[in-house]
């Protein structure tokens, strides 16, 4: 894959260590902020108001981040988690809560409406795994690790685990994907493994 056409985290473990050591105080008012934005990147709040996103912009609960064709964004959450959004993607922050400590009240519920992402989970995903999930139209992704990629296109969900363990579930069943493993779910079909990674 040409390096110029894909965005990747160079060293996930180093990024997580830095995020833990240097939390961003500016996140106190919101769920996350934009670390990087290129091309057409906007957010739509729960009232339907749209705004352009640039570096430093805050993201709150209910916001849907949209990247246009050729648009990309990297979002940093207050618990140190990061999400890299690919072109032509819609990603919504359904409910996010992190007070700066792990007290059992933390949560991160998101929706990948279309497109693709690569994410490194923060404290919420690592400490309270039951309170972290990404919902798509095809299945729900639960995190049991630290880094994974996902792409949804109509009724096809494609997931690949970089580090740790990811659980992908729909009404038919669940599939666990360990480091280096990939899986797909087509419509309401059974989750199955594949040798191919999502094209991001």
Tab-separated table of C-alpha atoms in Angstrom:
chain	number	residue	atom	x	y	z
A	1	UNK	CA	0.000	0.000	0.000
A	2	UNK	CA	1.541	3.342	-0.983
A	3	UNK	CA	2.479	5.352	2.090
A	4	UNK	CA	1.084	8.564	0.632
A	5	UNK	CA	-2.428	7.140	0.235
A	6	UNK	CA	-2.867	5.736	3.734
A	7	UNK	CA	-2.643	7.202	7.206
A	8	UNK	CA	-1.117	5.001	9.866
A	9	UNK	CA	0.082	5.263	13.439
A	10	UNK	CA	3.843	4.878	13.314
A	11	UNK	CA	4.274	3.441	16.791
A	12	UNK	CA	1.005	2.659	18.616
A	13	UNK	CA	2.660	1.719	21.921
A	14	UNK	CA	4.730	4.891	21.995
A	15	UNK	CA	1.687	7.022	21.223
A	16	UNK	CA	-0.283	5.389	24.039
A	17	UNK	CA	2.591	5.957	26.475
A	18	UNK	CA	2.827	9.621	25.511
A	19	UNK	CA	-0.938	10.057	25.801
A	20	UNK	CA	-0.899	8.584	29.307
A	21	UNK	CA	2.076	10.648	30.427
A	22	UNK	CA	0.836	13.944	28.997
A	23	UNK	CA	-2.985	14.157	29.166
A	24	UNK	CA	-4.425	17.205	27.436
A	25	UNK	CA	-6.115	19.600	29.842
A	26	UNK	CA	-7.985	21.231	26.958
A	27	UNK	CA	-10.148	18.134	26.667
A	28	UNK	CA	-11.921	18.827	29.933
A	29	UNK	CA	-14.808	20.612	28.216
A	30	UNK	CA	-15.283	18.070	25.429
A	31	UNK	CA	-14.885	14.415	24.585
A	32	UNK	CA	-12.030	14.920	22.147
A	33	UNK	CA	-10.161	17.328	19.928
A	34	UNK	CA	-8.882	17.269	16.377
A	35	UNK	CA	-5.143	16.568	16.158
A	36	UNK	CA	-5.039	16.634	12.380
A	37	UNK	CA	-7.474	17.473	9.586
A	38	UNK	CA	-6.894	17.541	5.837
A	39	UNK	CA	-9.380	18.085	3.048
A	40	UNK	CA	-13.089	18.389	3.751
A	41	UNK	CA	-13.677	17.572	7.436
A	42	UNK	CA	-16.844	18.731	9.213
A	43	UNK	CA	-18.878	17.969	12.324
A	44	UNK	CA	-22.655	17.928	12.720
A	45	UNK	CA	-24.075	18.279	16.232
A	46	UNK	CA	-27.297	16.790	17.597
A	47	UNK	CA	-29.228	19.879	16.437
A	48	UNK	CA	-28.044	19.391	12.858
A	49	UNK	CA	-25.699	22.383	12.881
A	50	UNK	CA	-22.628	21.781	10.728
A	51	UNK	CA	-19.194	23.304	11.306
A	52	UNK	CA	-15.803	22.863	9.650
A	53	UNK	CA	-13.132	21.114	11.691
A	54	UNK	CA	-9.534	22.183	11.928
A	55	UNK	CA	-6.689	21.273	14.243
A	56	UNK	CA	-7.617	22.005	17.869
A	57	UNK	CA	-11.404	21.922	17.312
A	58	UNK	CA	-13.352	20.251	20.116
A	59	UNK	CA	-15.663	17.284	19.661
A	60	UNK	CA	-18.541	16.609	22.056
A	61	UNK	CA	-21.160	13.947	22.698
A	62	UNK	CA	-23.582	13.584	19.807
A	63	UNK	CA	-21.192	15.047	17.235
A	64	UNK	CA	-20.874	13.253	13.904
A	65	UNK	CA	-17.526	13.764	12.175
A	66	UNK	CA	-17.638	13.598	8.379
A	67	UNK	CA	-14.682	13.386	6.036
A	68	UNK	CA	-15.259	14.059	2.347
A	69	UNK	CA	-13.522	12.437	-0.583
A	70	UNK	CA	-9.826	12.872	0.122
A	71	UNK	CA	-10.546	14.175	3.630
A	72	UNK	CA	-8.806	12.713	6.676
A	73	UNK	CA	-8.841	13.434	10.390
A	74	UNK	CA	-7.159	12.243	13.548
A	75	UNK	CA	-9.184	12.584	16.737
A	76	UNK	CA	-7.641	12.424	20.220
A	77	UNK	CA	-9.923	11.587	23.140
A	78	UNK	CA	-9.395	12.791	26.686
A	79	UNK	CA	-8.466	9.288	27.918
A	80	UNK	CA	-5.559	9.137	25.446
A	81	UNK	CA	-7.404	7.142	22.786
A	82	UNK	CA	-6.991	8.106	19.144
A	83	UNK	CA	-9.080	7.532	16.027
A	84	UNK	CA	-7.843	8.037	12.469
A	85	UNK	CA	-10.737	8.615	10.070
A	86	UNK	CA	-10.307	7.734	6.409
A	87	UNK	CA	-11.826	9.593	3.427
A	88	UNK	CA	-15.598	9.446	2.927
A	89	UNK	CA	-16.268	8.408	6.527
A	90	UNK	CA	-18.959	9.237	9.087
A	91	UNK	CA	-18.135	8.598	12.738
A	92	UNK	CA	-20.409	9.588	15.642
A	93	UNK	CA	-19.611	10.030	19.329
A	94	UNK	CA	-22.759	8.535	20.880
A	95	UNK	CA	-21.774	8.708	24.543
A	96	UNK	CA	-18.363	9.414	25.962
A	97	UNK	CA	-17.429	9.973	29.586
A	98	UNK	CA	-14.018	10.203	31.188
A	99	UNK	CA	-13.338	12.312	34.276
A	100	UNK	CA	-9.580	11.834	34.312
A	101	UNK	CA	-9.702	8.738	36.480
A	102	UNK	CA	-10.976	5.189	36.136
A	103	UNK	CA	-13.884	5.053	38.580
A	104	UNK	CA	-16.286	2.722	36.765
A	105	UNK	CA	-18.281	5.587	35.253
A	106	UNK	CA	-16.084	5.941	32.182
A	107	UNK	CA	-17.550	4.910	28.835
A	108	UNK	CA	-16.999	5.247	25.125
A	109	UNK	CA	-19.865	4.368	22.780
A	110	UNK	CA	-19.420	5.264	19.119
A	111	UNK	CA	-20.978	4.583	15.719
A	112	UNK	CA	-19.183	4.030	12.430
A	113	UNK	CA	-21.934	4.992	9.997
A	114	UNK	CA	-19.830	4.506	6.890
A	115	UNK	CA	-16.218	4.510	5.752
A	116	UNK	CA	-13.161	3.363	7.641
A	117	UNK	CA	-11.088	4.048	10.724
A	118	UNK	CA	-8.028	2.938	12.598
A	119	UNK	CA	-8.037	3.365	16.352
A	120	UNK	CA	-5.875	2.992	19.432
A	121	UNK	CA	-7.973	2.738	22.576
A	122	UNK	CA	-7.288	4.803	25.672
A	123	UNK	CA	-7.975	4.157	29.340
A	124	UNK	CA	-11.706	3.530	28.800
A	125	UNK	CA	-11.135	0.666	26.382
A	126	UNK	CA	-8.315	-0.860	28.394
A	127	UNK	CA	-9.805	-0.605	31.892
A	128	UNK	CA	-13.558	-0.957	31.373
A	129	UNK	CA	-13.922	-3.102	28.265
A	130	UNK	CA	-17.681	-3.573	28.673
A	131	UNK	CA	-18.165	0.187	28.409
A	132	UNK	CA	-16.448	0.557	25.048
A	133	UNK	CA	-17.980	-0.357	21.706
A	134	UNK	CA	-18.316	0.794	18.123
A	135	UNK	CA	-21.681	0.101	16.501
A	136	UNK	CA	-22.139	-0.304	12.757
A	137	UNK	CA	-25.143	-1.225	10.613
A	138	UNK	CA	-23.786	-4.769	10.360
A	139	UNK	CA	-22.365	-5.638	13.787
A	140	UNK	CA	-20.919	-4.276	17.023
A	141	UNK	CA	-17.208	-4.135	17.756
A	142	UNK	CA	-16.152	-4.653	21.353
A	143	UNK	CA	-12.580	-3.964	22.360
A	144	UNK	CA	-10.356	-6.300	24.307
A	145	UNK	CA	-7.093	-4.845	23.141
A	146	UNK	CA	-5.456	-1.651	22.015
A	147	UNK	CA	-5.408	-1.225	18.223
A	148	UNK	CA	-7.663	-2.228	15.345
A	149	UNK	CA	-9.025	-1.111	11.979
A	150	UNK	CA	-12.596	-1.263	10.690
A	151	UNK	CA	-14.320	-0.430	7.428
A	152	UNK	CA	-18.021	-0.586	6.635
A	153	UNK	CA	-19.443	-0.414	3.124
A	154	UNK	CA	-23.207	-0.871	2.825
A	155	UNK	CA	-23.838	-4.291	4.417
A	156	UNK	CA	-20.215	-5.413	4.672
A	157	UNK	CA	-18.079	-4.919	7.802
A	158	UNK	CA	-14.362	-5.693	7.665
A	159	UNK	CA	-12.287	-5.668	10.889
A	160	UNK	CA	-8.594	-6.310	11.519
A	161	UNK	CA	-6.760	-6.396	14.857
A	162	UNK	CA	-3.313	-4.845	15.105
A	163	UNK	CA	-2.645	-5.409	18.805
A	164	UNK	CA	-4.673	-7.131	21.500
A	165	UNK	CA	-8.089	-8.753	20.980
A	166	UNK	CA	-11.284	-7.523	19.324
A	167	UNK	CA	-14.750	-9.087	19.533
A	168	UNK	CA	-17.171	-8.610	16.631
A	169	UNK	CA	-20.810	-9.611	17.229
A	170	UNK	CA	-24.125	-9.627	15.378
A	171	UNK	CA	-27.424	-11.476	15.875
A	172	UNK	CA	-25.910	-14.694	14.489
A	173	UNK	CA	-22.814	-14.909	16.651
A	174	UNK	CA	-19.497	-13.468	17.788
A	175	UNK	CA	-15.942	-13.720	16.532
A	176	UNK	CA	-12.717	-12.999	18.422
A	177	UNK	CA	-9.851	-11.552	16.403
A	178	UNK	CA	-6.370	-11.649	17.933
A	179	UNK	CA	-3.348	-9.631	16.806
A	180	UNK	CA	-2.843	-9.932	13.052
A	181	UNK	CA	-6.245	-11.546	12.400
A	182	UNK	CA	-9.054	-10.180	10.222
A	183	UNK	CA	-12.726	-10.955	9.813
A	184	UNK	CA	-15.775	-9.947	7.799
A	185	UNK	CA	-19.534	-9.912	8.283
A	186	UNK	CA	-21.810	-9.654	5.243
A	187	UNK	CA	-25.345	-8.467	5.997
A	188	UNK	CA	-26.903	-10.689	8.650
A	189	UNK	CA	-24.538	-13.552	7.942
A	190	UNK	CA	-22.239	-15.351	10.332
A	191	UNK	CA	-18.930	-13.663	11.182
A	192	UNK	CA	-16.049	-15.319	9.334
A	193	UNK	CA	-12.295	-14.960	9.189
A	194	UNK	CA	-10.388	-13.703	6.183
A	195	UNK	CA	-6.757	-13.305	5.184
A	196	UNK	CA	-7.405	-9.812	3.847
A	197	UNK	CA	-7.157	-6.605	5.843
A	198	UNK	CA	-9.549	-3.659	5.400
A	199	UNK	CA	-8.559	-1.360	2.557
A	200	UNK	CA	-7.928	1.972	4.281
